[in-house]
Amino acid sequence: GWNKSLIPVVLKLLKPPITNQENICTLLCFLAGAQPKCKSGPVDLVFLIDSSRSVRPHEFETMRKFMIDILNELDIGPDTTRVGVVQYSSQVRSEFSLKTHSKMDAIVKNINEIIPLAQGTMTGLAIKYVMNVAFTEAEGDRPKVPNVAVIVTDGRPQDRVAEVAAEARDKGIEIFAVGVARADMTSLRAMASPPFEDHVFLVESFDLIHQFGLQFQDKLCDMDMCKTVAHGCEHQCVSTPGSYYCICPEGQLLQDDGKSCGTCKSANIDLVLLIDGSKSVRPQNFELVKKFVNQVVDSLDVSAHGTRVGLVQYSSRVRTEFPLNMYHTADEIKAAVMKVDYMEKGTMTGLALKHMLENSFSEAEGARPASRNIPRIGLVFTDGRSQDDITEYAKKAKEAGITMYAVGVGKAVEDELREIASDPVEKHFYYTTDFSAISTIAENLKLNVCPAESQGEIEVKDPCACESLVEFQQATMSSLEQLTQKHIL
């Protein structure tokens, strides 16, 4: 029972072997005897229909069918295509708004119940209504979703349209102007978005209006979703019919958020941050350090069974601000970080490393048993030379299986940072001259955890092989030194 014209299409899908999911779905639609439905969304679509007295009853019925035929080919739903209908003559009346219906059968019922106004042709007034009312949040309009208006008219407007249509287009509304029979081409061009060959249609009768319907469907189905939505892809966005996906450069993998890239998949960790609270940091810079910590937290999947975070501040003494088992959400951690009081005094980095090893990564403070192979990461942030020896406990921490990162700013000593950092050292330490640049370090710091072969229970989302537990993306000192010297408090 196949249409013979479909055979070449099916054969094309079969060569080469079908591996593409979209092709498989298309083939199944052909085998079922149905064309695949266009996935158009997300789009906020409003029909603006002329119901002046010159539109005869049977022509208005054709207009109903025209709208329904278009909508039957679109993916209607609250998260895909939303639809509103406004009719106008000497006055404007909203038949239903973008938020009224989420199901196609309800839309069809409402369209079939529309009673024509049968008066004049105030097209400018109707465009103004669509701009100021129909495409508002109160009526169901969504931010960052394309706004599309389809105006269908059979006559010359009785008011001015050029200025109000230009204002609507400036607000981001894409306007299609469909003229039938007595419609005026000059007025249609004054209303429509450029290019006119894609947005202006003039047909001799309502019976031919379906020709625009086919072309309009193609327009929506070909919409570049990467250009119309805030995709958030770190590297590159790829559009598909009605959707999109993110890809990463060669050698990197897409992370669990579907947007960011890394050398391996993110996994759960026990992370302890050691922050320098010595007098040389100064109060305003200590606020920047706290913001740095919270930027790091924002990149993690924090939960009781996921990533745990502890915070230690040190100066001449060491103070646990909160252990690994105290907070189980990122919001709780970030709130606690902002409440941390600045200690001042000296810089006992060695004592802080000893405290981290002996206390912070103990099971009593929330570190998970070594048998479970949850990676342990220590990150030291300092702005100066340590007043005690760091060698012994920097070495012991790494021997205990803790992966160490060292971030230095200002008068921090590079040799000390390198001694603290795990191998390969170049991937585990970073230095900048100014506190204003540390937010950029946080942005480029990716805690991408890929444990090596492990035994026992593993709590990782997607283990893989990679060189280091934390991967700094490409960033150079020259770019950091070009950053503004202004402190952002």
C-alpha positions as a Python dict, from the first residue, in 0.01 Angstrom:
ca = {
    (1, 'G'): (0, 0, 0),
    (2, 'W'): (302, 235, -26),
    (3, 'N'): (303, 541, -248),
    (4, 'K'): (562, 454, -513),
    (5, 'S'): (704, 806, -500),
    (6, 'L'): (826, 732, -145),
    (7, 'I'): (1043, 439, -248),
    (8, 'P'): (1347, 651, -354),
    (9, 'V'): (1326, 838, -24),
    (10, 'V'): (1322, 516, 175),
    (11, 'L'): (1612, 376, -26),
    (12, 'K'): (1810, 692, 36),
    (13, 'L'): (1756, 650, 409),
    (14, 'L'): (1876, 292, 391),
    (15, 'K'): (2207, 382, 220),
    (16, 'P'): (2431, 407, 415),
    (17, 'P'): (2298, 191, 702),
    (18, 'I'): (2064, 385, 928),
    (19, 'T'): (2237, 505, 1243),
    (20, 'N'): (2096, 854, 1271),
    (21, 'Q'): (1804, 870, 1515),
    (22, 'E'): (1621, 1136, 1314),
    (23, 'N'): (1642, 923, 997),
    (24, 'I'): (1510, 620, 1182),
    (25, 'C'): (1210, 820, 1307),
    (26, 'T'): (1147, 955, 957),
    (27, 'L'): (1161, 606, 809),
    (28, 'L'): (916, 475, 1069),
    (29, 'C'): (677, 753, 976),
    (30, 'F'): (694, 652, 609),
    (31, 'L'): (642, 287, 696),
    (32, 'A'): (338, 386, 900),
    (33, 'G'): (198, 575, 601),
    (34, 'A'): (234, 916, 765),
    (35, 'Q'): (462, 1213, 713),
    (36, 'P'): (675, 1308, 1015),
    (37, 'K'): (537, 1602, 1209),
    (38, 'C'): (735, 1923, 1208),
    (39, 'K'): (891, 2009, 1543),
    (40, 'S'): (881, 2385, 1533),
    (41, 'G'): (912, 2504, 1892),
    (42, 'P'): (963, 2686, 2098),
    (43, 'V'): (763, 2960, 1921),
    (44, 'D'): (495, 3202, 2043),
    (45, 'L'): (259, 3233, 1744),
    (46, 'V'): (-37, 3475, 1714),
    (47, 'F'): (-278, 3479, 1420),
    (48, 'L'): (-427, 3821, 1346),
    (49, 'I'): (-731, 3764, 1125),
    (50, 'D'): (-937, 4018, 936),
    (51, 'S'): (-1310, 3969, 1000),
    (52, 'S'): (-1431, 4285, 828),
    (53, 'R'): (-1766, 4284, 645),
    (54, 'S'): (-1590, 4230, 308),
    (55, 'V'): (-1487, 3879, 421),
    (56, 'R'): (-1777, 3659, 314),
    (57, 'P'): (-1898, 3374, 540),
    (58, 'H'): (-1754, 3095, 323),
    (59, 'E'): (-1422, 3285, 303),
    (60, 'F'): (-1410, 3310, 682),
    (61, 'E'): (-1462, 2932, 698),
    (62, 'T'): (-1164, 2891, 463),
    (63, 'M'): (-960, 3111, 700),
    (64, 'R'): (-1050, 2881, 992),
    (65, 'K'): (-936, 2577, 795),
    (66, 'F'): (-618, 2761, 694),
    (67, 'M'): (-521, 2817, 1060),
    (68, 'I'): (-610, 2462, 1164),
    (69, 'D'): (-416, 2308, 874),
    (70, 'I'): (-101, 2502, 972),
    (71, 'L'): (-134, 2412, 1340),
    (72, 'N'): (-190, 2043, 1261),
    (73, 'E'): (166, 2027, 1127),
    (74, 'L'): (324, 2200, 1429),
    (75, 'D'): (430, 2066, 1767),
    (76, 'I'): (174, 2232, 1996),
    (77, 'G'): (240, 2244, 2369),
    (78, 'P'): (327, 2471, 2663),
    (79, 'D'): (700, 2412, 2609),
    (80, 'T'): (697, 2409, 2228),
    (81, 'T'): (456, 2612, 2012),
    (82, 'R'): (204, 2831, 2192),
    (83, 'V'): (-81, 2978, 1987),
    (84, 'G'): (-309, 3279, 2021),
    (85, 'V'): (-579, 3413, 1786),
    (86, 'V'): (-691, 3775, 1758),
    (87, 'Q'): (-961, 3892, 1516),
    (88, 'Y'): (-1016, 4250, 1413),
    (89, 'S'): (-1243, 4475, 1211),
    (90, 'S'): (-1329, 4823, 1347),
    (91, 'Q'): (-1236, 4685, 1689),
    (92, 'V'): (-998, 4418, 1819),
    (93, 'R'): (-1100, 4102, 2004),
    (94, 'S'): (-876, 3834, 2149),
    (95, 'E'): (-1030, 3492, 2089),
    (96, 'F'): (-770, 3316, 2302),
    (97, 'S'): (-423, 3402, 2430),
    (98, 'L'): (-92, 3219, 2420),
    (99, 'K'): (-156, 3072, 2765),
    (100, 'T'): (-520, 2965, 2709),
    (101, 'H'): (-475, 2628, 2537),
    (102, 'S'): (-201, 2364, 2546),
    (103, 'K'): (-384, 2096, 2346),
    (104, 'M'): (-463, 2096, 1976),
    (105, 'D'): (-822, 1978, 2014),
    (106, 'A'): (-902, 2272, 2243),
    (107, 'I'): (-748, 2515, 1993),
    (108, 'V'): (-950, 2370, 1704),
    (109, 'K'): (-1273, 2388, 1908),
    (110, 'N'): (-1206, 2752, 1994),
    (111, 'I'): (-1122, 2846, 1632),
    (112, 'N'): (-1445, 2687, 1512),
    (113, 'E'): (-1643, 2890, 1767),
    (114, 'I'): (-1515, 3231, 1647),
    (115, 'I'): (-1797, 3467, 1540),
    (116, 'P'): (-1685, 3728, 1282),
    (117, 'L'): (-1710, 4094, 1385),
    (118, 'A'): (-1813, 4204, 1032),
    (119, 'Q'): (-1723, 4575, 1049),
    (120, 'G'): (-1429, 4786, 921),
    (121, 'T'): (-1056, 4710, 869),
    (122, 'M'): (-844, 4870, 1146),
    (123, 'T'): (-527, 4671, 1086),
    (124, 'G'): (-296, 4922, 1258),
    (125, 'L'): (-506, 4906, 1574),
    (126, 'A'): (-483, 4527, 1565),
    (127, 'I'): (-104, 4527, 1528),
    (128, 'K'): (-78, 4766, 1824),
    (129, 'Y'): (-289, 4527, 2033),
    (130, 'V'): (-72, 4230, 1943),
    (131, 'M'): (243, 4425, 2031),
    (132, 'N'): (119, 4571, 2361),
    (133, 'V'): (-107, 4291, 2485),
    (134, 'A'): (-89, 3958, 2303),
    (135, 'F'): (291, 3929, 2328),
    (136, 'T'): (317, 4003, 2701),
    (137, 'E'): (407, 3775, 2990),
    (138, 'A'): (56, 3820, 3132),
    (139, 'E'): (-88, 3668, 2813),
    (140, 'G'): (157, 3375, 2805),
    (141, 'D'): (451, 3518, 2611),
    (142, 'R'): (783, 3357, 2706),
    (143, 'P'): (1115, 3543, 2734),
    (144, 'K'): (1380, 3450, 2475),
    (145, 'V'): (1125, 3261, 2263),
    (146, 'P'): (1060, 3385, 1906),
    (147, 'N'): (743, 3593, 1861),
    (148, 'V'): (568, 3535, 1527),
    (149, 'A'): (256, 3716, 1406),
    (150, 'V'): (59, 3608, 1097),
    (151, 'I'): (-173, 3879, 963),
    (152, 'V'): (-444, 3764, 720),
    (153, 'T'): (-641, 4039, 549),
    (154, 'D'): (-855, 4084, 239),
    (155, 'G'): (-852, 4464, 208),
    (156, 'R'): (-674, 4796, 244),
    (157, 'P'): (-629, 4913, 608),
    (158, 'Q'): (-850, 5202, 718),
    (159, 'D'): (-578, 5330, 954),
    (160, 'R'): (-200, 5372, 944),
    (161, 'V'): (6, 5055, 969),
    (162, 'A'): (364, 5146, 873),
    (163, 'E'): (472, 5312, 1199),
    (164, 'V'): (309, 5066, 1439),
    (165, 'A'): (433, 4766, 1236),
    (166, 'A'): (788, 4907, 1244),
    (167, 'E'): (762, 4945, 1621),
    (168, 'A'): (643, 4585, 1653),
    (169, 'R'): (930, 4458, 1441),
    (170, 'D'): (1176, 4662, 1649),
    (171, 'K'): (1045, 4479, 1956),
    (172, 'G'): (1139, 4149, 1796),
    (173, 'I'): (806, 4039, 1650),
    (174, 'E'): (846, 3862, 1316),
    (175, 'I'): (547, 3956, 1099),
    (176, 'F'): (405, 3759, 807),
    (177, 'A'): (148, 3947, 597),
    (178, 'V'): (-97, 3740, 393),
    (179, 'G'): (-319, 3930, 153),
    (180, 'V'): (-622, 3783, -23),
    (181, 'A'): (-809, 3916, -329),
    (182, 'R'): (-857, 4293, -267),
    (183, 'A'): (-556, 4330, -32),
    (184, 'D'): (-306, 4606, -108),
    (185, 'M'): (55, 4497, -175),
    (186, 'T'): (199, 4827, -52),
    (187, 'S'): (24, 4786, 283),
    (188, 'L'): (137, 4424, 311),
    (189, 'R'): (500, 4530, 259),
    (190, 'A'): (459, 4807, 516),
    (191, 'M'): (351, 4549, 775),
    (192, 'A'): (579, 4252, 703),
    (193, 'S'): (930, 4172, 822),
    (194, 'P'): (1211, 4163, 569),
    (195, 'P'): (1297, 3993, 341),
    (196, 'F'): (959, 4047, 173),
    (197, 'E'): (991, 3740, -47),
    (198, 'D'): (970, 3528, 270),
    (199, 'H'): (713, 3734, 463),
    (200, 'V'): (465, 3879, 210),
    (201, 'F'): (206, 3664, 30),
    (202, 'L'): (-73, 3780, -201),
    (203, 'V'): (-320, 3529, -346),
    (204, 'E'): (-621, 3580, -569),
    (205, 'S'): (-875, 3406, -349),
    (206, 'F'): (-919, 3244, -10),
    (207, 'D'): (-922, 2906, -184),
    (208, 'L'): (-550, 2954, -261),
    (209, 'I'): (-447, 3059, 89),
    (210, 'H'): (-320, 2708, 166),
    (211, 'Q'): (-19, 2786, -56),
    (212, 'F'): (106, 3023, 212),
    (213, 'G'): (36, 2759, 477),
    (214, 'L'): (281, 2517, 318),
    (215, 'Q'): (552, 2782, 285),
    (216, 'F'): (496, 2908, 639),
    (217, 'Q'): (533, 2556, 782),
    (218, 'D'): (866, 2519, 602),
    (219, 'K'): (978, 2852, 746),
    (220, 'L'): (903, 2746, 1105),
    (221, 'C'): (1049, 2400, 1059),
    (222, 'D'): (1374, 2547, 927),
    (223, 'M'): (1411, 2783, 1225),
    (224, 'D'): (1768, 2786, 1359),
    (225, 'M'): (1715, 2704, 1725),
    (226, 'C'): (2073, 2794, 1819),
    (227, 'K'): (2001, 3152, 1708),
    (228, 'T'): (1661, 3180, 1874),
    (229, 'V'): (1719, 3036, 2224),
    (230, 'A'): (1976, 3090, 2499),
    (231, 'H'): (2145, 2753, 2449),
    (232, 'G'): (2438, 2801, 2689),
    (233, 'C'): (2670, 2570, 2494),
    (234, 'E'): (3031, 2620, 2604),
    (235, 'H'): (3184, 2534, 2266),
    (236, 'Q'): (2932, 2500, 1982),
    (237, 'C'): (2555, 2468, 1937),
    (238, 'V'): (2407, 2246, 1663),
    (239, 'S'): (2046, 2306, 1552),
    (240, 'T'): (1802, 2024, 1479),
    (241, 'P'): (1433, 2045, 1384),
    (242, 'G'): (1269, 2205, 1687),
    (243, 'S'): (1567, 2153, 1913),
    (244, 'Y'): (1947, 2173, 1947),
    (245, 'Y'): (2241, 2002, 2112),
    (246, 'C'): (2589, 2103, 2226),
    (247, 'I'): (2920, 1961, 2103),
    (248, 'C'): (3276, 1989, 2233),
    (249, 'P'): (3613, 2027, 2058),
    (250, 'E'): (3812, 1717, 1970),
    (251, 'G'): (3968, 1559, 2277),
    (252, 'Q'): (3699, 1684, 2517),
    (253, 'L'): (3373, 1531, 2633),
    (254, 'L'): (3030, 1682, 2691),
    (255, 'Q'): (2958, 1697, 3063),
    (256, 'D'): (2642, 1587, 3246),
    (257, 'D'): (2485, 1933, 3214),
    (258, 'G'): (2478, 1885, 2835),
    (259, 'K'): (2651, 2220, 2782),
    (260, 'S'): (3003, 2232, 2924),
    (261, 'C'): (3314, 2048, 2802),
    (262, 'G'): (3598, 1870, 2981),
    (263, 'T'): (3861, 1603, 2941),
    (264, 'C'): (3635, 1359, 3119),
    (265, 'K'): (3296, 1335, 3282),
    (266, 'S'): (3235, 1505, 3613),
    (267, 'A'): (3193, 1281, 3914),
    (268, 'N'): (3140, 1304, 4287),
    (269, 'I'): (3427, 1424, 4504),
    (270, 'D'): (3518, 1525, 4858),
    (271, 'L'): (3660, 1877, 4822),
    (272, 'V'): (3827, 2080, 5097),
    (273, 'L'): (3927, 2440, 5027),
    (274, 'L'): (4202, 2603, 5237),
    (275, 'I'): (4177, 2982, 5212),
    (276, 'D'): (4440, 3227, 5335),
    (277, 'G'): (4293, 3475, 5583),
    (278, 'S'): (4619, 3651, 5672),
    (279, 'K'): (4652, 4028, 5725),
    (280, 'S'): (4810, 4082, 5381),
    (281, 'V'): (4492, 3967, 5204),
    (282, 'R'): (4293, 4270, 5332),
    (283, 'P'): (3916, 4276, 5394),
    (284, 'Q'): (3801, 4384, 5048),
    (285, 'N'): (4010, 4113, 4882),
    (286, 'F'): (3886, 3851, 5129),
    (287, 'E'): (3534, 3919, 4997),
    (288, 'L'): (3669, 3838, 4648),
    (289, 'V'): (3817, 3514, 4784),
    (290, 'K'): (3474, 3415, 4919),
    (291, 'K'): (3319, 3487, 4580),
    (292, 'F'): (3591, 3271, 4422),
    (293, 'V'): (3494, 2983, 4652),
    (294, 'N'): (3127, 3020, 4558),
    (295, 'Q'): (3209, 3021, 4188),
    (296, 'V'): (3384, 2688, 4237),
    (297, 'V'): (3082, 2555, 4430),
    (298, 'D'): (2850, 2660, 4145),
    (299, 'S'): (3034, 2422, 3911),
    (300, 'L'): (2978, 2119, 4135),
    (301, 'D'): (2693, 1871, 4179),
    (302, 'V'): (2659, 1912, 4555),
    (303, 'S'): (2451, 1666, 4759),
    (304, 'A'): (2487, 1425, 5050),
    (305, 'H'): (2555, 1138, 4810),
    (306, 'G'): (2722, 1352, 4543),
    (307, 'T'): (2998, 1608, 4589),
    (308, 'R'): (3074, 1727, 4943),
    (309, 'V'): (3254, 2052, 5023),
    (310, 'G'): (3442, 2165, 5334),
    (311, 'L'): (3605, 2501, 5405),
    (312, 'V'): (3908, 2583, 5620),
    (313, 'Q'): (4051, 2931, 5684),
    (314, 'Y'): (4401, 2983, 5814),
    (315, 'S'): (4632, 3262, 5926),
    (316, 'S'): (4847, 3221, 6238),
    (317, 'R'): (4604, 2949, 6336),
    (318, 'V'): (4362, 2719, 6156),
    (319, 'R'): (3983, 2725, 6174),
    (320, 'T'): (3734, 2484, 6017),
    (321, 'E'): (3455, 2703, 5884),
    (322, 'F'): (3245, 2398, 5800),
    (323, 'P'): (3331, 2029, 5751),
    (324, 'L'): (3242, 1804, 5457),
    (325, 'N'): (2928, 1667, 5622),
    (326, 'M'): (2767, 1993, 5734),
    (327, 'Y'): (2589, 2115, 5417),
    (328, 'H'): (2421, 1915, 5141),
    (329, 'T'): (2321, 2182, 4887),
    (330, 'A'): (2515, 2445, 4695),
    (331, 'D'): (2289, 2722, 4827),
    (332, 'E'): (2360, 2623, 5189),
    (333, 'I'): (2735, 2618, 5126),
    (334, 'K'): (2735, 2953, 4946),
    (335, 'A'): (2536, 3118, 5224),
    (336, 'A'): (2779, 2982, 5484),
    (337, 'V'): (3080, 3103, 5283),
    (338, 'M'): (2948, 3460, 5271),
    (339, 'K'): (2914, 3458, 5654),
    (340, 'V'): (3280, 3364, 5711),
    (341, 'D'): (3468, 3626, 5917),
    (342, 'Y'): (3813, 3739, 5812),
    (343, 'M'): (4083, 3619, 6057),
    (344, 'E'): (4387, 3841, 5972),
    (345, 'K'): (4734, 3784, 6131),
    (346, 'G'): (5000, 3544, 5987),
    (347, 'T'): (5032, 3281, 5710),
    (348, 'M'): (5080, 2928, 5851),
    (349, 'T'): (5018, 2728, 5531),
    (350, 'G'): (5204, 2421, 5660),
    (351, 'L'): (4982, 2409, 5971),
    (352, 'A'): (4675, 2435, 5746),
    (353, 'L'): (4792, 2141, 5533),
    (354, 'K'): (4846, 1936, 5848),
    (355, 'H'): (4493, 2020, 5970),
    (356, 'M'): (4344, 1925, 5632),
    (357, 'L'): (4521, 1588, 5629),
    (358, 'E'): (4451, 1492, 5989),
    (359, 'N'): (4106, 1642, 6037),
    (360, 'S'): (3926, 1766, 5726),
    (361, 'F'): (3956, 1438, 5536),
    (362, 'S'): (3860, 1223, 5836),
    (363, 'E'): (3539, 1022, 5838),
    (364, 'A'): (3439, 1210, 6153),
    (365, 'E'): (3420, 1532, 5947),
    (366, 'G'): (3238, 1373, 5656),
    (367, 'A'): (3504, 1229, 5427),
    (368, 'R'): (3381, 904, 5281),
    (369, 'P'): (3580, 584, 5348),
    (370, 'A'): (3880, 528, 5124),
    (371, 'S'): (3732, 190, 5025),
    (372, 'R'): (3460, 371, 4832),
    (373, 'N'): (3716, 541, 4607),
    (374, 'I'): (3556, 884, 4622),
    (375, 'P'): (3832, 1119, 4495),
    (376, 'R'): (3967, 1359, 4757),
    (377, 'I'): (4073, 1705, 4640),
    (378, 'G'): (4243, 1982, 4836),
    (379, 'L'): (4260, 2334, 4697),
    (380, 'V'): (4491, 2587, 4866),
    (381, 'F'): (4438, 2959, 4801),
    (382, 'T'): (4712, 3193, 4929),
    (383, 'D'): (4848, 3542, 4870),
    (384, 'G'): (5193, 3515, 5029),
    (385, 'R'): (5492, 3317, 5150),
    (386, 'S'): (5421, 3064, 5425),
    (387, 'Q'): (5566, 3144, 5767),
    (388, 'D'): (5616, 2775, 5842),
    (389, 'D'): (5746, 2474, 5653),
    (390, 'I'): (5507, 2326, 5396),
    (391, 'T'): (5725, 2044, 5264),
    (392, 'E'): (5633, 1767, 5508),
    (393, 'Y'): (5254, 1794, 5492),
    (394, 'A'): (5236, 1884, 5124),
    (395, 'K'): (5417, 1557, 5057),
    (396, 'K'): (5208, 1358, 5308),
    (397, 'A'): (4882, 1488, 5164),
    (398, 'K'): (4972, 1367, 4815),
    (399, 'E'): (5100, 1036, 4951),
    (400, 'A'): (4762, 992, 5122),
    (401, 'G'): (4592, 1011, 4782),
    (402, 'I'): (4471, 1369, 4803),
    (403, 'T'): (4496, 1553, 4473),
    (404, 'M'): (4628, 1900, 4554),
    (405, 'Y'): (4571, 2227, 4372),
    (406, 'A'): (4745, 2552, 4453),
    (407, 'V'): (4613, 2894, 4352),
    (408, 'G'): (4836, 3190, 4426),
    (409, 'V'): (4788, 3564, 4398),
    (410, 'G'): (5001, 3870, 4461),
    (411, 'K'): (5307, 3783, 4674),
    (412, 'A'): (5250, 3407, 4671),
    (413, 'V'): (5571, 3216, 4606),
    (414, 'E'): (5572, 3004, 4291),
    (415, 'D'): (5813, 2744, 4435),
    (416, 'E'): (5575, 2687, 4728),
    (417, 'L'): (5273, 2660, 4498),
    (418, 'R'): (5454, 2403, 4286),
    (419, 'E'): (5551, 2206, 4596),
    (420, 'I'): (5191, 2193, 4712),
    (421, 'A'): (5048, 2099, 4370),
    (422, 'S'): (5008, 1742, 4245),
    (423, 'D'): (5171, 1611, 3927),
    (424, 'P'): (5166, 1718, 3654),
    (425, 'V'): (5240, 2045, 3831),
    (426, 'E'): (5147, 2265, 3533),
    (427, 'K'): (4791, 2137, 3555),
    (428, 'H'): (4757, 2175, 3930),
    (429, 'F'): (4874, 2524, 4016),
    (430, 'Y'): (4792, 2871, 3898),
    (431, 'Y'): (4911, 3220, 3979),
    (432, 'T'): (4795, 3573, 3903),
    (433, 'T'): (4922, 3909, 4017),
    (434, 'D'): (4589, 4064, 4112),
    (435, 'F'): (4285, 3964, 4316),
    (436, 'S'): (4056, 4104, 4046),
    (437, 'A'): (4161, 3813, 3822),
    (438, 'I'): (4069, 3527, 4054),
    (439, 'S'): (3708, 3513, 3932),
    (440, 'T'): (3844, 3423, 3589),
    (441, 'I'): (4048, 3142, 3743),
    (442, 'A'): (3729, 3010, 3903),
    (443, 'E'): (3548, 3024, 3569),
    (444, 'N'): (3825, 2826, 3402),
    (445, 'L'): (3863, 2576, 3684),
    (446, 'K'): (3685, 2250, 3597),
    (447, 'L'): (3660, 1981, 3863),
    (448, 'N'): (3646, 1692, 3614),
    (449, 'V'): (3692, 1375, 3810),
    (450, 'C'): (3801, 1053, 3645),
    (451, 'P'): (3934, 805, 3899),
    (452, 'A'): (4182, 548, 3780),
    (453, 'E'): (4105, 180, 3813),
    (454, 'S'): (3946, 139, 4152),
    (455, 'Q'): (3812, -138, 4365),
    (456, 'G'): (3512, -155, 4590),
    (457, 'E'): (3212, 74, 4564),
    (458, 'I'): (3250, 357, 4316),
    (459, 'E'): (3033, 668, 4339),
    (460, 'V'): (3105, 823, 4003),
    (461, 'K'): (2855, 921, 3738),
    (462, 'D'): (3066, 840, 3435),
    (463, 'P'): (3425, 724, 3500),
    (464, 'C'): (3681, 773, 3225),
    (465, 'A'): (4054, 799, 3180),
    (466, 'C'): (4218, 1138, 3198),
    (467, 'E'): (4543, 1298, 3305),
    (468, 'S'): (4424, 1487, 3610),
    (469, 'L'): (4131, 1527, 3842),
    (470, 'V'): (4098, 1900, 3783),
    (471, 'E'): (4150, 2040, 3434),
    (472, 'F'): (4226, 2408, 3383),
    (473, 'Q'): (4107, 2513, 3042),
    (474, 'Q'): (4346, 2711, 2828),
    (475, 'A'): (4419, 3038, 3003),
    (476, 'T'): (4742, 3237, 3005),
    (477, 'M'): (4903, 3489, 3231),
    (478, 'S'): (4896, 3749, 2957),
    (479, 'S'): (4517, 3733, 2931),
    (480, 'L'): (4476, 3754, 3308),
    (481, 'E'): (4707, 4054, 3337),
    (482, 'Q'): (4489, 4237, 3085),
    (483, 'L'): (4185, 4208, 3313),
    (484, 'T'): (4057, 4516, 3488),
    (485, 'Q'): (4237, 4613, 3808),
    (486, 'K'): (3907, 4726, 3962),
    (487, 'H'): (3791, 4518, 4262),
    (488, 'I'): (3438, 4387, 4226),
    (489, 'L'): (3290, 4376, 4574),
}
